Tab-separated table of C-alpha atoms in Angstrom:
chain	number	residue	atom	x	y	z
I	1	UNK	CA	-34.367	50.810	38.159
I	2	UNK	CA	-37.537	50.754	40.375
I	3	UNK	CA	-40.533	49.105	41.183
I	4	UNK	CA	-44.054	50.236	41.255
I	5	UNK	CA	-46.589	47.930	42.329
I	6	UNK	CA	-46.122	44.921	39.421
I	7	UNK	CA	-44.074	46.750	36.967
I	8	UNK	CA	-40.650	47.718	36.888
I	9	UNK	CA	-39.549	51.130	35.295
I	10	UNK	CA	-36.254	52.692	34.034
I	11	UNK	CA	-34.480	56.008	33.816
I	12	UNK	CA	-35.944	57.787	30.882
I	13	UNK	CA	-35.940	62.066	31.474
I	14	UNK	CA	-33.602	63.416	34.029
I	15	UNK	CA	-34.593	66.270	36.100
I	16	UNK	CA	-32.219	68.480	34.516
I	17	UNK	CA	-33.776	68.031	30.668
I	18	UNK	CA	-37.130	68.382	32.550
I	19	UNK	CA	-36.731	71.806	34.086
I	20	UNK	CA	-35.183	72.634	30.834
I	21	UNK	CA	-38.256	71.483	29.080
I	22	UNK	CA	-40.341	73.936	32.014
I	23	UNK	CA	-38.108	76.729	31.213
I	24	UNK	CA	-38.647	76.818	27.597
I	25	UNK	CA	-42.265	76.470	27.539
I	26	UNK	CA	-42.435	79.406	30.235
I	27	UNK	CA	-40.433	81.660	28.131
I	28	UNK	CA	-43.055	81.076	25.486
I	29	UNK	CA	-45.505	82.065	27.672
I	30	UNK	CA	-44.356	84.814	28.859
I	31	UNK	CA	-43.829	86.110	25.309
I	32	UNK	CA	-47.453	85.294	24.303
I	33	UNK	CA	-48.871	86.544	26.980
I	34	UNK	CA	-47.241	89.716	27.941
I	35	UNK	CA	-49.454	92.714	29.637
I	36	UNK	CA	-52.487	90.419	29.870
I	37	UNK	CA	-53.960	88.314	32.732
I	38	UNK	CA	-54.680	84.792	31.563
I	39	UNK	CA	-56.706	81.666	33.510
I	40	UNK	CA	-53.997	79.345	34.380
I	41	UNK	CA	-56.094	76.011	34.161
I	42	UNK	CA	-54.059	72.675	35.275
I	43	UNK	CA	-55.383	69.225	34.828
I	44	UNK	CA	-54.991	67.448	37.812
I	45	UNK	CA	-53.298	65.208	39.293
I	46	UNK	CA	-50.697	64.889	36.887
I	47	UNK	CA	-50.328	68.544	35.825
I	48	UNK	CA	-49.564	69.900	39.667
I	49	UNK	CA	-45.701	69.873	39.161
I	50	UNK	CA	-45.682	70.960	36.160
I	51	UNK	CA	-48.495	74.185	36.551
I	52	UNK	CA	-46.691	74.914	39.711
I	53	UNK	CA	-43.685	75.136	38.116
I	54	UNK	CA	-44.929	77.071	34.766
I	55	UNK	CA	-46.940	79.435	36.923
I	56	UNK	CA	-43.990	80.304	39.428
I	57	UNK	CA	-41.881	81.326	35.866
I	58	UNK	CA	-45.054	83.724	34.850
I	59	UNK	CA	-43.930	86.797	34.409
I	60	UNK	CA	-47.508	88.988	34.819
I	61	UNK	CA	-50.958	88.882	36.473
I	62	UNK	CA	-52.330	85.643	36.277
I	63	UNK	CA	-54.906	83.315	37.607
I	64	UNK	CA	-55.008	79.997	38.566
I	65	UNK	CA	-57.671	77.228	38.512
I	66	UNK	CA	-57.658	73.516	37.967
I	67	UNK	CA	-60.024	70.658	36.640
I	68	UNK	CA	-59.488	66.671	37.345
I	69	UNK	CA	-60.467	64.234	35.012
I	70	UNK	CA	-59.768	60.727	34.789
I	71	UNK	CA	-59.185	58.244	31.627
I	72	UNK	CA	-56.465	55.736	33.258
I	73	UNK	CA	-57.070	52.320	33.951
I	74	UNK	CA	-53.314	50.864	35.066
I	75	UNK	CA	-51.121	51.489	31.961
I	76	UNK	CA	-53.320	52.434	29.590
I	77	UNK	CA	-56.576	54.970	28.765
I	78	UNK	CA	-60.043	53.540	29.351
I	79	UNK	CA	-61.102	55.609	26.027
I	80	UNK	CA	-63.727	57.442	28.282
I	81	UNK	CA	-62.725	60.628	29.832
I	82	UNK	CA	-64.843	61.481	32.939
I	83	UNK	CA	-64.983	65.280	35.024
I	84	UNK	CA	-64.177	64.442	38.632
I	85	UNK	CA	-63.875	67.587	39.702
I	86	UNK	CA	-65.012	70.908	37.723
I	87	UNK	CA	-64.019	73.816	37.498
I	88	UNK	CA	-64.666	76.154	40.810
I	89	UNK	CA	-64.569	80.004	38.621
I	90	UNK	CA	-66.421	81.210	35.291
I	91	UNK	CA	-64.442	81.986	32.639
I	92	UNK	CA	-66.336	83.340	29.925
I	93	UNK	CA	-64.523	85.673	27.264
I	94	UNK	CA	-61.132	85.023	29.503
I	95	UNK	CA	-57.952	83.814	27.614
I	96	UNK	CA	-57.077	80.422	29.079
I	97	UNK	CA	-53.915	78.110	28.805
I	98	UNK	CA	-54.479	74.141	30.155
I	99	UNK	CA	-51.704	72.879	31.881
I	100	UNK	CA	-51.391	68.986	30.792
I	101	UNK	CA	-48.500	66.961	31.817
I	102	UNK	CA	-48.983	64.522	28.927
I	103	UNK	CA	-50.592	64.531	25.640
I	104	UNK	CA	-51.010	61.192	24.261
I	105	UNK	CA	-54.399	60.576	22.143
I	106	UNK	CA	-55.898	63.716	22.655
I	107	UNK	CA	-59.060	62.205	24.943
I	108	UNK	CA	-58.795	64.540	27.379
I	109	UNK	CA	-57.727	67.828	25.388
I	110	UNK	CA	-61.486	66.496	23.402
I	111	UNK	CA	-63.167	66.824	26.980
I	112	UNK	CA	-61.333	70.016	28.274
I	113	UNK	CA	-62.513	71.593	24.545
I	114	UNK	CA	-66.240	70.590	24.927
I	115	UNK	CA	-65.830	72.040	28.624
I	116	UNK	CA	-64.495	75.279	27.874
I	117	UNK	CA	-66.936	75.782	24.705
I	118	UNK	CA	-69.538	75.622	27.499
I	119	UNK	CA	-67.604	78.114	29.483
I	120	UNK	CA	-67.668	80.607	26.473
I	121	UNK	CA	-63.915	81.506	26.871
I	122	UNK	CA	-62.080	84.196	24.660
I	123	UNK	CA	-59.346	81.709	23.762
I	124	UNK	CA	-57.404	78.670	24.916
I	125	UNK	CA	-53.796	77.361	24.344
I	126	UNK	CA	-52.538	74.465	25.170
I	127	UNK	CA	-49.227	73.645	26.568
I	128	UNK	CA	-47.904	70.440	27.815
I	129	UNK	CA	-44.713	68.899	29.519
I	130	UNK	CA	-45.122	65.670	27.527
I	131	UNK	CA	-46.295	65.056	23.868
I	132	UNK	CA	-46.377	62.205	22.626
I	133	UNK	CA	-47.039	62.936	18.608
I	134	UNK	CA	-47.226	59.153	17.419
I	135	UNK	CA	-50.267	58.456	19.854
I	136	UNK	CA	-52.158	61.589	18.960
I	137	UNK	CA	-55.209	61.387	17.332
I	138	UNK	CA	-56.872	64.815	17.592
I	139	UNK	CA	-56.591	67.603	15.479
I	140	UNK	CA	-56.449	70.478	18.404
I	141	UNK	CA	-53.155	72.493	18.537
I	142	UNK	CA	-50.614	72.204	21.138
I	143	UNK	CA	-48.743	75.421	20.649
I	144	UNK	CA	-46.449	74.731	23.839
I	145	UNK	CA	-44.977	71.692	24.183
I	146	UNK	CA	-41.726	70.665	26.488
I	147	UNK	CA	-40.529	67.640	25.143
I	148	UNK	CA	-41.617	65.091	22.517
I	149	UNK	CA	-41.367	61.776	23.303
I	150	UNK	CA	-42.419	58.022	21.873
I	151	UNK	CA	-45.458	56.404	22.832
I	152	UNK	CA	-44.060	54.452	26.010
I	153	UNK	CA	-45.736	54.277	29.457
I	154	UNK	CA	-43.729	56.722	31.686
I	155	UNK	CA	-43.941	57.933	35.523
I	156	UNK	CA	-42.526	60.142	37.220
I	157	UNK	CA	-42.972	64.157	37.731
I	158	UNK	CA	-46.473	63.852	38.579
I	159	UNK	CA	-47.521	61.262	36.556
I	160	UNK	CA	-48.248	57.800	38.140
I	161	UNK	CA	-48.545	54.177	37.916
I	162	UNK	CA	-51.862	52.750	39.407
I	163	UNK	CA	-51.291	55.954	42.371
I	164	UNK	CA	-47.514	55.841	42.940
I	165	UNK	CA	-44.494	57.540	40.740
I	166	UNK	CA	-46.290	61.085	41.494
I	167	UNK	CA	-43.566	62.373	43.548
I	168	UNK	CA	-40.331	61.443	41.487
I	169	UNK	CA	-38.538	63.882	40.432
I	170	UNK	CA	-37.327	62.733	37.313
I	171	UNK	CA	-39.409	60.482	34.624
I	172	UNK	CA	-38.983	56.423	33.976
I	173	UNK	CA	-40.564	54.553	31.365
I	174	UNK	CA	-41.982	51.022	31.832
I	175	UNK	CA	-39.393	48.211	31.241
I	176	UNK	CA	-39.490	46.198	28.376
């Protein structure tokens, strides 16, 4: 058990099943995208574990970028998914995959969509850590997924509680 500012949180993933999870993803990857040189694009901050991890297991010429947006409030999503920081490279008619370590309702993949439509890219897949299918309300495709979990509030691997949780190396859900 530990503690995180108010709320108390349990073992839920161990690191083992999550590097697992990394491994099988990345093999997908490297399948799809064999001989070609795709964008890398990681959502920050949760994704940085997880698109260092995926990108280190990429077996060709790649590139790497990274957008932060923002939709948490505490434990839950605000609804409203705002661009802190955009993207720093144009990638018009380049094939991209987004990094997410969690797909829940889909907010953010709706804002990443609308941001890359802009950009004019070739293509875009989507792989994620984390999917949770019972709180997703989109209809975009996640080809890669890691692991599919239930709709509980979890930390851990790079994703955090109000700021802290970011650096534990396996994943707790909130206590009940």
């Amino acid at each position: 058990m530990i503690q995180l500012h108010d709320l108390q949180f349990e073992p839920f993933i161990s690191e083992a099943e999550i590097e697992e999870a990394i491994a099988k993803v990345a093999i997908s990857l490297n399948e799809e995208y064999k001989g070609q040189n795709p964008v890398f694009v990681g959502v920050l901050n949760g994704a940085f574990m997880f698109a260092s991890d995926v990108i280190k297991r990429f077996e060709g010429d790649c590139e790497v970028s990274f957008v932060k947006l923002g939709s948490y409030e505490g434990t839950s999503t605000t609804g409203t998914v705002k661009t802190l920081v955009g993207l720093n490279q144009k990638l018009k008619g380049r094939k991209v995959i987004i990094l997410e370590d969690i797909v829940d309702t889909g907010n953010t993949l709706e804002e990443i969509n609308r941001i890359l439509e802009i950009e004019e890219v070739a293509d875009y897949q989507v792989a994620t850590l984390f999917f949770k299918p019972e709180a997703y309300k989109k209809d975009f495709e996640i080809k890669f997924k890691g692991l599919e979990i239930p709709n509980k509030f979890i930390v851990g691997y790079g994703l955090d509680y109000d700021g802290l949780g970011r650096n534990l190396t396996q994943v707790y859900k909130r206590k009940e």
